[in-house]
Coordinates of C-alpha atoms and ligand atoms in Angstrom, one line a residue:
M1 CA 56.5 72.1 162.9
T2 CA 59.9 70.6 162.1
P3 CA 60.5 67.2 163.7
A4 CA 62.8 67.2 166.7
V5 CA 66.4 66.3 165.9
P6 CA 67.5 63.2 167.9
V7 CA 70.0 63.8 170.6
L8 CA 72.6 61.1 171.6
P9 CA 71.6 60.0 175.2
S10 CA 74.5 60.6 177.5
S11 CA 74.2 57.1 179.0
L12 CA 74.8 55.6 175.5
R13 CA 77.6 58.0 174.8
D14 CA 79.3 57.1 178.1
A15 CA 78.9 53.4 177.2
A16 CA 80.5 53.9 173.8
I17 CA 83.4 55.9 175.4
A18 CA 83.9 53.1 178.0
A19 CA 83.8 50.2 175.5
R20 CA 87.0 48.6 174.3
G21 CA 88.2 49.3 170.8
F22 CA 89.5 51.8 168.3
M23 CA 87.2 54.7 168.0
P24 CA 88.2 58.2 169.3
T25 CA 85.4 60.0 170.9
D26 CA 85.2 62.9 168.4
E27 CA 85.0 60.4 165.6
G28 CA 82.4 58.4 167.3
D29 CA 80.3 61.5 167.9
A30 CA 80.7 62.2 164.2
L31 CA 79.5 58.7 163.3
W32 CA 76.3 59.3 165.3
D33 CA 75.7 62.7 163.5
A34 CA 76.3 61.0 160.2
A35 CA 73.9 58.2 161.0
V36 CA 71.1 60.6 162.0
E37 CA 71.6 62.6 158.8
A38 CA 71.5 59.3 156.8
A39 CA 68.2 58.4 158.4
T40 CA 66.8 61.8 157.3
A41 CA 68.1 61.5 153.8
V42 CA 67.0 57.9 153.1
P43 CA 64.5 57.0 155.9
G44 CA 63.8 53.5 156.9
L45 CA 66.8 51.8 155.4
P46 CA 69.1 49.7 157.7
M47 CA 72.7 50.6 158.5
L48 CA 75.6 48.1 158.2
E49 CA 79.0 48.2 159.9
V50 CA 81.9 46.1 158.6
G51 CA 84.3 45.5 161.5
S52 CA 82.7 45.8 165.0
Y53 CA 85.5 44.2 167.2
C54 CA 84.3 44.7 170.8
G55 CA 81.4 47.0 169.8
K56 CA 82.8 50.4 170.4
S57 CA 81.7 52.1 167.1
T58 CA 78.7 49.8 167.2
V59 CA 77.3 51.6 170.2
W60 CA 77.6 55.1 168.6
L61 CA 75.9 53.8 165.4
G62 CA 73.5 51.5 167.2
A63 CA 72.4 54.3 169.4
A64 CA 71.2 56.1 166.3
A65 CA 69.2 53.1 165.1
P66 CA 66.2 53.3 167.6
A67 CA 66.4 57.1 167.5
T68 CA 65.8 57.0 163.8
D69 CA 63.6 53.9 163.7
T70 CA 66.0 51.6 161.9
I71 CA 68.4 48.8 162.8
L72 CA 72.1 48.3 162.6
F73 CA 73.7 45.1 161.2
A74 CA 77.1 44.7 162.9
L75 CA 79.3 42.4 160.8
D76 CA 82.5 40.8 162.1
H77 CA 84.0 37.3 162.1
H78 CA 85.3 38.2 165.5
R79 CA 88.7 36.5 164.8
G80 CA 90.5 39.9 164.6
S81 CA 92.3 41.6 161.8
E82 CA 96.0 41.0 161.0
E83 CA 97.0 43.8 163.3
N84 CA 95.0 42.3 166.2
Q85 CA 96.9 39.0 166.2
A86 CA 99.6 38.0 168.7
G87 CA 102.9 39.9 168.0
W88 CA 101.1 42.9 166.4
E89 CA 100.6 46.4 167.7
H90 CA 96.8 46.1 168.4
H91 CA 96.8 42.7 170.2
D92 CA 94.9 42.1 173.4
A93 CA 95.9 38.7 174.8
D94 CA 92.8 38.4 176.9
L95 CA 90.7 38.3 173.8
V96 CA 92.2 35.0 172.7
D97 CA 90.1 31.8 173.2
P98 CA 92.7 29.7 175.0
E99 CA 91.2 26.4 173.9
I100 CA 91.6 27.1 170.2
G101 CA 94.3 29.7 170.3
R102 CA 92.3 32.2 168.2
M103 CA 90.9 35.6 168.9
D104 CA 87.3 35.7 169.8
T105 CA 85.8 39.2 170.4
L106 CA 82.2 38.0 170.1
P107 CA 81.6 37.5 173.9
T108 CA 83.0 41.0 174.6
F109 CA 80.9 42.5 171.8
R110 CA 77.7 40.9 173.0
R111 CA 78.4 42.2 176.5
T112 CA 79.0 45.7 175.2
I113 CA 75.7 45.7 173.3
F114 CA 73.8 44.2 176.2
D115 CA 75.2 46.7 178.7
A116 CA 74.2 49.6 176.3
G117 CA 70.7 48.2 176.1
L118 CA 70.9 47.9 172.3
E119 CA 70.2 44.2 171.8
G120 CA 66.8 45.1 170.2
T121 CA 68.3 47.2 167.4
V122 CA 71.9 45.9 166.8
V123 CA 71.9 42.6 164.9
A124 CA 75.3 40.8 164.8
L125 CA 76.3 39.1 161.6
V126 CA 79.1 36.7 162.6
G127 CA 81.1 35.7 159.5
D128 CA 83.5 36.7 156.8
S129 CA 82.7 40.0 155.1
P130 CA 83.2 38.9 151.5
T131 CA 81.4 35.6 152.1
L132 CA 78.3 37.4 153.3
G133 CA 78.7 40.4 150.9
R134 CA 78.4 38.2 147.9
H135 CA 74.9 37.2 149.0
W136 CA 73.7 40.6 150.3
T137 CA 70.8 42.3 148.5
T138 CA 69.2 44.7 151.0
P139 CA 69.8 48.5 150.2
L140 CA 71.6 50.3 153.0
G141 CA 71.0 53.9 154.3
F142 CA 74.4 53.9 155.9
L143 CA 77.6 51.8 155.4
F144 CA 80.6 52.0 157.7
I145 CA 83.8 50.3 156.5
D146 CA 86.2 49.5 159.3
G147 CA 87.1 45.8 158.7
G148 CA 90.4 44.4 157.4
H149 CA 92.8 47.2 156.6
G150 CA 95.1 45.2 154.3
H151 CA 95.0 46.0 150.5
D152 CA 92.8 43.1 149.4
P153 CA 90.4 43.1 152.4
A154 CA 89.8 46.9 152.2
H155 CA 89.3 47.0 148.4
R156 CA 87.1 43.9 148.5
D157 CA 84.9 45.4 151.2
Y158 CA 84.6 48.6 149.1
E159 CA 83.7 46.6 146.0
L160 CA 81.2 44.3 147.6
W161 CA 79.4 46.6 150.0
T162 CA 79.4 50.1 148.5
P163 CA 77.0 49.2 145.6
H164 CA 74.4 48.5 148.3
V165 CA 74.4 52.1 149.6
A166 CA 71.1 53.7 148.4
P167 CA 71.3 56.9 146.3
G168 CA 71.7 59.8 148.8
G169 CA 72.8 57.3 151.5
T170 CA 76.0 57.5 153.5
L171 CA 79.3 55.8 153.3
A172 CA 81.7 56.3 156.2
I173 CA 85.3 55.0 156.1
H174 CA 87.6 54.7 159.1
D175 CA 91.4 55.0 159.3
V176 CA 91.8 57.2 156.3
F177 CA 95.3 58.7 156.4
P178 CA 96.3 61.0 153.5
N179 CA 99.8 61.2 155.0
P180 CA 101.5 57.7 154.7
D181 CA 103.4 58.5 157.9
D182 CA 100.2 58.4 159.9
G183 CA 99.0 54.9 158.9
G184 CA 98.4 52.3 156.2
R185 CA 97.2 53.2 152.6
P186 CA 94.2 50.9 151.8
P187 CA 91.5 52.8 153.7
Y188 CA 92.8 56.0 152.0
E189 CA 92.8 54.3 148.6
I190 CA 89.2 53.2 148.9
Y191 CA 88.2 56.7 150.0
L192 CA 89.8 58.0 146.8
R193 CA 87.9 55.3 144.9
A194 CA 84.6 56.5 146.4
L195 CA 85.3 60.1 145.4
D196 CA 86.1 58.8 141.9
D197 CA 82.8 56.9 141.9
G198 CA 80.8 60.0 142.5
F199 CA 80.5 60.1 146.3
T200 CA 80.9 63.5 147.8
E201 CA 82.7 64.3 151.0
R202 CA 80.4 65.6 153.8
R203 CA 82.5 65.5 156.9
A204 CA 86.1 64.7 158.0
V205 CA 86.9 64.1 161.7
G206 CA 90.3 62.6 162.6
S207 CA 90.7 59.6 160.3
L208 CA 86.9 59.3 159.7
R209 CA 85.5 60.3 156.3
V210 CA 81.8 60.6 155.7
L211 CA 80.6 60.7 152.2
T212 CA 77.2 60.9 150.4
A213 CA 76.3 58.5 147.7
P214 CA 75.4 59.9 144.3
A215 CA 71.6 60.4 143.8
Ligands
LIG301 N1 85.0 49.4 164.6 C1 85.8 48.8 165.7 C2 87.2 48.4 165.3 C3 87.2 47.4 164.2 S1 88.8 46.5 164.1 C4 85.8 49.8 166.9 O1 85.1 50.8 167.0 O2 86.6 49.5 167.9 C5 88.5 45.6 162.6 C6 87.6 44.4 162.8 O3 87.4 43.9 161.5 C7 88.1 43.2 163.7 O4 87.3 43.0 164.7 C8 88.2 42.0 162.7 O5 87.8 40.8 163.3 C9 87.2 42.5 161.6 N2 87.5 41.8 160.3 C10 88.7 41.9 159.6 N3 88.5 41.2 158.5 C11 87.3 40.7 158.4 C12 86.5 39.9 157.5 N4 87.1 39.4 156.4 N5 85.2 39.6 157.8 C13 84.7 40.0 158.9 N6 85.3 40.8 159.9 C14 86.6 41.1 159.6
LIG302 MG1 89.3 51.8 162.6

């Protein structure tokens, strides 16, 4: 008998769709599919997301964690990327801590994960990605890169985190725009680096690219 393929519960999908953030529904559904595939290819290894914001993509990925008997580390300093700051396109004024005048998406993130019932399987890592990445040693079954989209942050995330993806594991990259008119270059550049480093493309939905790590 073949084991049953997990199905994304509609309550969790609804929670992901309702959450604040930057993850189109078809791409979120593809993230769930990719996470389930990763758990089959390299069972038991944790997943890690770089860039959670208010927890939207986190719900899609986190929903796959209990279904596949693993956990999701959700990494973000919760101070926002450049494009989330005041004066930029993706700024939400109500996500600023008025006492310190800095973005703080952690309370909203926590609430999103609580409401989705995922506190048991989503573990927040609150801090700067390269600071933590330099000390990380645990192999990953699934890595999702959606943090800082500038040249240095994107390439640093690629260099620090990708080596932790287990052979046959999954790397997903968001905001990959082959056409420069559609968006910034760095996520596309690190996607090309991954192909160059032997990752193979498995799925492309919108600006999401899902790749398999070399065996
Ligand atoms: N995946 C989210 C969107 C992420 S937006 C969604 O589905 O909506 C990018 C996030 O990366 C922001 O929340 C920002 O705080 C975080 N980020 C940017 N640079 C970072 C760094 N150096 N360390 C940790 N988080 C960072
Ligand atoms: Mg994104």
